[in-house]
Coordinates of C-alpha atoms and ligand atoms in Angstrom, one line a residue:
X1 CA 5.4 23.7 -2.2
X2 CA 2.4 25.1 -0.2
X3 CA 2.6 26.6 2.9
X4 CA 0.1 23.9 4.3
X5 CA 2.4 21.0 2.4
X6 CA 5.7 23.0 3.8
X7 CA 4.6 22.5 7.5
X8 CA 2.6 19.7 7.1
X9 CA -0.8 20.2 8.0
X10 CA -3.5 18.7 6.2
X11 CA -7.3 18.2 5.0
X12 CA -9.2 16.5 2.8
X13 CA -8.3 19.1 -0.3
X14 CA -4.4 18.9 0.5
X15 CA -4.1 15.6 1.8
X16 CA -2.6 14.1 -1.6
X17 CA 0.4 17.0 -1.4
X18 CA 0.8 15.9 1.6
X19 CA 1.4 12.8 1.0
X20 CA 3.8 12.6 -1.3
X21 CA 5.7 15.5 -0.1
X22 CA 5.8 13.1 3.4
X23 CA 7.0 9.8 0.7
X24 CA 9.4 12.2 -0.8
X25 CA 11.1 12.9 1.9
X26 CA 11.5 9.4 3.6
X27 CA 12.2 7.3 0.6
X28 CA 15.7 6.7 1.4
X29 CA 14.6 5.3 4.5
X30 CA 11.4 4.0 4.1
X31 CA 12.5 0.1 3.7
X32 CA 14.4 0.4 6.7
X33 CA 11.7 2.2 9.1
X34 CA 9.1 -0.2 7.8
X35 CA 11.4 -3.3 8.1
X36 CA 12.0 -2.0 11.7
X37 CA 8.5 -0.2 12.8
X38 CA 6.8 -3.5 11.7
X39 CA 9.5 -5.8 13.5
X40 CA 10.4 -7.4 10.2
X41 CA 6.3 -8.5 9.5
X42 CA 5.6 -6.3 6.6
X43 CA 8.0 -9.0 4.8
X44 CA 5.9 -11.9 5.9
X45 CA 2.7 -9.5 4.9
X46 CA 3.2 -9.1 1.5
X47 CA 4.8 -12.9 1.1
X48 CA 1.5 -14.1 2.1
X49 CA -0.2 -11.6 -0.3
X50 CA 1.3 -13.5 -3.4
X51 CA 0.2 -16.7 -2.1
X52 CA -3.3 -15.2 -2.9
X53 CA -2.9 -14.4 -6.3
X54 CA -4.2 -15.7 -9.9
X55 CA -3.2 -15.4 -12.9
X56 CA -5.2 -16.8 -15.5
X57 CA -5.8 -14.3 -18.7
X58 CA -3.7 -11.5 -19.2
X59 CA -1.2 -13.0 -17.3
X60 CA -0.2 -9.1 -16.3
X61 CA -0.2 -7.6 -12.8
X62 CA -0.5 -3.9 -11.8
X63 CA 1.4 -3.2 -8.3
X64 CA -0.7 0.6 -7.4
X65 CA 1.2 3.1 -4.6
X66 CA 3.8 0.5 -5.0
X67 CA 6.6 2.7 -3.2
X68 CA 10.4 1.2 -3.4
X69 CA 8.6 -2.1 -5.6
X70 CA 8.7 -4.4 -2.8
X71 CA 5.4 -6.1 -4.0
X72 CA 6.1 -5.3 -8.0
X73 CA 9.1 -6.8 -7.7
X74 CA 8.1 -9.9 -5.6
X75 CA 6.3 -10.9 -7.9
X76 CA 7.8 -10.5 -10.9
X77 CA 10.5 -13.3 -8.7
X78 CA 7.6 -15.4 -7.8
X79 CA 5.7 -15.6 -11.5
X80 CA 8.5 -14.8 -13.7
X81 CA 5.2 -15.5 -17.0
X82 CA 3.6 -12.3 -15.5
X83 CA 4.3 -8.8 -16.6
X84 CA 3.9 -6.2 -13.4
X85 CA 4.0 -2.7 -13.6
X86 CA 4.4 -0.7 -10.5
X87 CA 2.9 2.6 -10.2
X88 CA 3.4 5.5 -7.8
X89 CA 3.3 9.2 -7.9
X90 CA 6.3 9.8 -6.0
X91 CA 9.2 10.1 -8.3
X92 CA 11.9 9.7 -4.9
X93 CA 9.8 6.2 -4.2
X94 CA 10.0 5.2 -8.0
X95 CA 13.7 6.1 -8.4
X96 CA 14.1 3.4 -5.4
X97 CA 12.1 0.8 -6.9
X98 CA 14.1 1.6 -10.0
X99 CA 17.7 1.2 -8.7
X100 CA 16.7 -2.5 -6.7
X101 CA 15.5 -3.2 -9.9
X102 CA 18.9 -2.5 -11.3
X103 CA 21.0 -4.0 -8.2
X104 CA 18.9 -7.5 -8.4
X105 CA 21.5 -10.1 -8.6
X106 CA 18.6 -12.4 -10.3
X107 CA 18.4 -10.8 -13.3
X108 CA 16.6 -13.1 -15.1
X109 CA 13.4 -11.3 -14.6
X110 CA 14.7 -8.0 -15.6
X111 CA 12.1 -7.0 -18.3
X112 CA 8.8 -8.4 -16.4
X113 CA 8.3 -5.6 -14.3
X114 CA 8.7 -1.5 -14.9
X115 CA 7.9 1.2 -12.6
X116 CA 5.9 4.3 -13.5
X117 CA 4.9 7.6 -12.2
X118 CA 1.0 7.8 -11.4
X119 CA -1.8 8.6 -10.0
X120 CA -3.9 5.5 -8.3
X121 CA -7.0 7.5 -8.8
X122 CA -6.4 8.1 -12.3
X123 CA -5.0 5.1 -14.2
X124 CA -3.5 5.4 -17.4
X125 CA -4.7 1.7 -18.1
X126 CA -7.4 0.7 -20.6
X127 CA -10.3 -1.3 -19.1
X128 CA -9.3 -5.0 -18.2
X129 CA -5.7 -4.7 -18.9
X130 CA -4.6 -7.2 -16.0
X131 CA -5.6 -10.2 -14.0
X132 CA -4.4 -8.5 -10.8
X133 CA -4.5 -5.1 -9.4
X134 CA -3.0 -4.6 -6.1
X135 CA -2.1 -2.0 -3.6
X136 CA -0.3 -2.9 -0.4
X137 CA -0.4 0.0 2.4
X138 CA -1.4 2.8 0.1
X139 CA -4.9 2.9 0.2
X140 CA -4.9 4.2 3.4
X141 CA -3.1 7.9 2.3
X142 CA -5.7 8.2 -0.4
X143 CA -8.3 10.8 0.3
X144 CA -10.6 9.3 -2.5
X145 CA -10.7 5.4 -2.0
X146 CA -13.8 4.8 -3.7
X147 CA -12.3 6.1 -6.8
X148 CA -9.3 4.2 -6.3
X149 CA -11.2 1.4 -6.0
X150 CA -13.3 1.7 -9.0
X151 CA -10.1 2.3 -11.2
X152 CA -8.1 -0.8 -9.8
X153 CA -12.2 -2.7 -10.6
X154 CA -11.9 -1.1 -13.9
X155 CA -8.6 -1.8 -15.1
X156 CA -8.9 -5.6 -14.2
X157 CA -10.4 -8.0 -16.6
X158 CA -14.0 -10.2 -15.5
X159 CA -12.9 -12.8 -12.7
X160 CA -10.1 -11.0 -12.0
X161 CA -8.5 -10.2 -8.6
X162 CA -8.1 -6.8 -6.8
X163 CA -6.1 -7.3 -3.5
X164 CA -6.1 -4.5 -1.0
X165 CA -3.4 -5.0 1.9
X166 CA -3.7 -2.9 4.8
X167 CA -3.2 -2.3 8.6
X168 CA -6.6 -1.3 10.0
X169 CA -7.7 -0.5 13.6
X170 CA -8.2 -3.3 16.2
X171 CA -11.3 -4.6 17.3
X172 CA -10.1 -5.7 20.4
X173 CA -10.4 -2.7 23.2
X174 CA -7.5 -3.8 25.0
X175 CA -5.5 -4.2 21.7
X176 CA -6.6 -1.4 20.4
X177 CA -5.2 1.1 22.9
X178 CA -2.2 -0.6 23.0
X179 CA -2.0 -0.5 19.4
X180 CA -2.5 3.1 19.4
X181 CA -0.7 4.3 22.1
X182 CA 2.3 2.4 19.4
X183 CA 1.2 4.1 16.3
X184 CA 0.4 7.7 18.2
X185 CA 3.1 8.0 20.4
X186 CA 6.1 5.4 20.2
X187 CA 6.0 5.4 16.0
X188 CA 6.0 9.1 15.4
X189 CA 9.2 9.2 18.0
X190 CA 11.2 6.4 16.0
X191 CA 10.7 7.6 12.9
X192 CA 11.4 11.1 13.5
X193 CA 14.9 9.6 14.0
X194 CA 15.1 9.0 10.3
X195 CA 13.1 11.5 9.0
X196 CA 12.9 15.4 9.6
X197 CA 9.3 15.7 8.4
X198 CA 7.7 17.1 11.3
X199 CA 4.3 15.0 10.5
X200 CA 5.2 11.9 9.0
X201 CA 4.6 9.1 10.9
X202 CA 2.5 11.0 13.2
X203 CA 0.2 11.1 10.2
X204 CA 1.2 7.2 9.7
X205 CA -0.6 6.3 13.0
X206 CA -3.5 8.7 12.4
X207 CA -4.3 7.0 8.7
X208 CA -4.6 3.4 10.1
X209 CA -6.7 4.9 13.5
X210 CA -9.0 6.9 10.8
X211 CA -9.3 3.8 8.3
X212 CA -13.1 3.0 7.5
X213 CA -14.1 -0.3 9.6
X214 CA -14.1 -3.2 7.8
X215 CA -17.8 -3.3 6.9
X216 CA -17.5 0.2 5.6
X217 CA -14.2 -1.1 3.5
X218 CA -15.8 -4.0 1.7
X219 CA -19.2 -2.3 1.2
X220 CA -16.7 0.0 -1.0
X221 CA -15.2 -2.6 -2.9
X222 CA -18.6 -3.9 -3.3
X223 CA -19.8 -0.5 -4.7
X224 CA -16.8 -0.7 -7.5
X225 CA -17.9 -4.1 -9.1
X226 CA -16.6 -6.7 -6.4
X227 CA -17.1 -9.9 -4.5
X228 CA -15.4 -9.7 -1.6
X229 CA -14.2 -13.0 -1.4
X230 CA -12.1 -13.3 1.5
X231 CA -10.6 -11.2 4.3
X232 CA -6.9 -12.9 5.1
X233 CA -5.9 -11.7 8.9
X234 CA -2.1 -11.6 9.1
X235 CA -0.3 -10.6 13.0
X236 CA -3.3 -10.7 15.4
X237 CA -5.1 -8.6 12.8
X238 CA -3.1 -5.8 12.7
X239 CA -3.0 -6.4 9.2
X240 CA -5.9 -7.7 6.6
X241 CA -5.7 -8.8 2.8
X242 CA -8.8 -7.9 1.4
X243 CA -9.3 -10.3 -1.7
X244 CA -11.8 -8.8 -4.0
X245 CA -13.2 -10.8 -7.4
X246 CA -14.6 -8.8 -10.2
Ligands
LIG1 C1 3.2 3.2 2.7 S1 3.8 3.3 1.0 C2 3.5 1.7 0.4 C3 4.6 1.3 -0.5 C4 4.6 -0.2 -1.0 N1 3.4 -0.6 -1.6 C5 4.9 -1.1 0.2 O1 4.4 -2.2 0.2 O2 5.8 -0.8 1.0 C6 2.5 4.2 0.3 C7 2.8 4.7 -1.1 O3 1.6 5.2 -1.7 C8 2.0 6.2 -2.6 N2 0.7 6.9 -2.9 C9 -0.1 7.5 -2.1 N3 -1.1 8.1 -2.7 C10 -1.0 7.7 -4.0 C11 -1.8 7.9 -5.2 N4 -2.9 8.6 -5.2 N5 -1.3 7.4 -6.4 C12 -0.1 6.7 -6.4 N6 0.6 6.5 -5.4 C13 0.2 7.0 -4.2 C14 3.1 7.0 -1.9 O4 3.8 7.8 -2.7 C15 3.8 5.8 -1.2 O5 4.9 5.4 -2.0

C-alpha cells in the first residue's frame, strides 16, 4: 500500500487506490452503515431502480461497482429468466456478495447471477453482451466517469438500458446546507464508529458535494451513445436514477 493510500489522502492519480483500500476496509460493515446512514432508503432506492428495467434481448444484466450484490442479487430474485453478473474490484466487497449469495434461503435462483472481480473502466465484456448495465452508488468514486460510461454504452446491445443510481447535490439552498452539514460533519462521525479508516466517509460526503450537476451528468451519458430518457427523483432528490437508452 502507498503512503498516500496508507493515510488516505488523495487526487485524481490515486483516487482509485483509494477507493478500494476505503471498500476494503468497511465491507464488513458496509450494509449496516448504509442501511443506517440512509435511514433504511437505500432499500427503497434500488427497489425502485428494478421497476425501471427491460429486458428484451439478451435477457442478461451486468450489476458494475456492485459491492455486497444488493442490486445483482435483487434482481436475479425479481427476473429469475435474466442472467446478472456483478462486478467490482474489491475482492473484501465481492467475498460479501459471494457468501449472501450462498446464505439465500431462496435458492432457486442460485446459478443466475455470479460475482467477479473488475474494473468498471475496463470491462472484460464483448460489445452488446447485455440488455442492462447498471451501477448503483459507484459512479461517484470513479475518477474517469466518461470512460465508465462509454464501457457500460459499449457493452449493452442497441435499445438497451444503462441505469446510473446516485445521490447528487441539492438544488435547493436551504437543503443543500442542511444536506451537507449531514454528509460533512454528522456522516463522517457515525461511520467512523464502524470503521477506522481515517477518511472514509469523510470522503463519502465529499464524492456526492463534488458530483458533476446534473446537466454536466447527462451531457456525459449523451457523449457515450445515450438518450437520456428519464431522470427518476427518489427522497426529496437526494437521490436520482438516471435512465439512459442506447
Ligand atoms: C458505495 S459502493 C456501492 C455498492 C453497491 N452497488 C450498492 O448498491 O450498495 C461502491 C462500490 O464501487 C466499487 N468501485 C469503485 N470504483 C470501482 C471501479 N473502478 N471498478 C469496479 N468497482 C469499483 C467499490 O469497491 C464499492 O464496492
Amino acid at each position: 500500500m502507498t503512503e498516500a493510500r496508507s493515510t488516505g489522502k488523495f487526487n485524481k492519480e490515486n483516487q482509485s487506490g483509494v477507493v478500494q483500500d476505503i471498500f476494503s476496509s468497511i465491507a464488513p460493515y458496509y450494509d449496516l452503515l448504509n442501511h443506517v446512514l440512509s435511514f433504511g432508503q437505500d432499500i427503497y432506492w434500488r427497489k425502485k431502480t428494478l421497476q425501471h428495467m427491460h429486458f428484451f434481448k439478451t435477457y442478461k444484466c451486468v450489476d458494475l461497482a456492485t459491492g455486497t450484490g444488493d442490486v445483482a442479487l435483487a434482481v436475479a430474485k425479481k427476473f429469475p429468466e435474466v442472467a446478472t453478473v456483478g462486478v467490482d474490484f474489491s475482492p473484501a466487497m465481492i467475498a460479501i456478495a459471494n457468501k449472501k449469495k450462498s446464505n439465500r434461503k431462496a435458492k432457486a435462483f442460485l446459478g443466475q447471477v455470479a460475482f467477479q472481480h473488475g474494473d468498471a473502466t475496463r470491462l472484460p465484456f464483448a460489445d452488446a453482451s447485455f440488455d442492462v448495465a447498471v451501477m448503483a452508488f459507484g459512479i461517484r468514486n470513479i475518477p474517469d466517469k466518461q470512460t465508465a460510461l462509454n464501457e457500460m454504452s459499449r457493452v449493452v446491445v442497441p435499445g438497451g438500458q444503462v441505469l446510473i443510481l446516485e445521490m447528487v447535490s441539492q438544488q435547493n439552498k436551504f437543503f443543500q446546507a442542511l444536506y451537507q452539514a449531514y454528509l460533512c460533519n454528522v456522516l463522517p462521525r457515525i461511520a467512523r464508529l464502524f470503521s477506522s479508516h481515517r477518511t472514509a466517509y469523510y470522503y463519502l460526503g465529499q464524492s456526492i458535494v463534488h458530483f458533476p450537476s446534473m446537466d454536466q451528468f447527462c451531457m456525459m451519458m449523451q457523449k457515450s451513445g445515450l438518450r437520456v430518457e428519464k431522470i427518476v427523483s427518489m427522497t426529496f432528490g437526494i437521490t436520482r436514477l438516471f435512465v439512459g437508452k442506447k
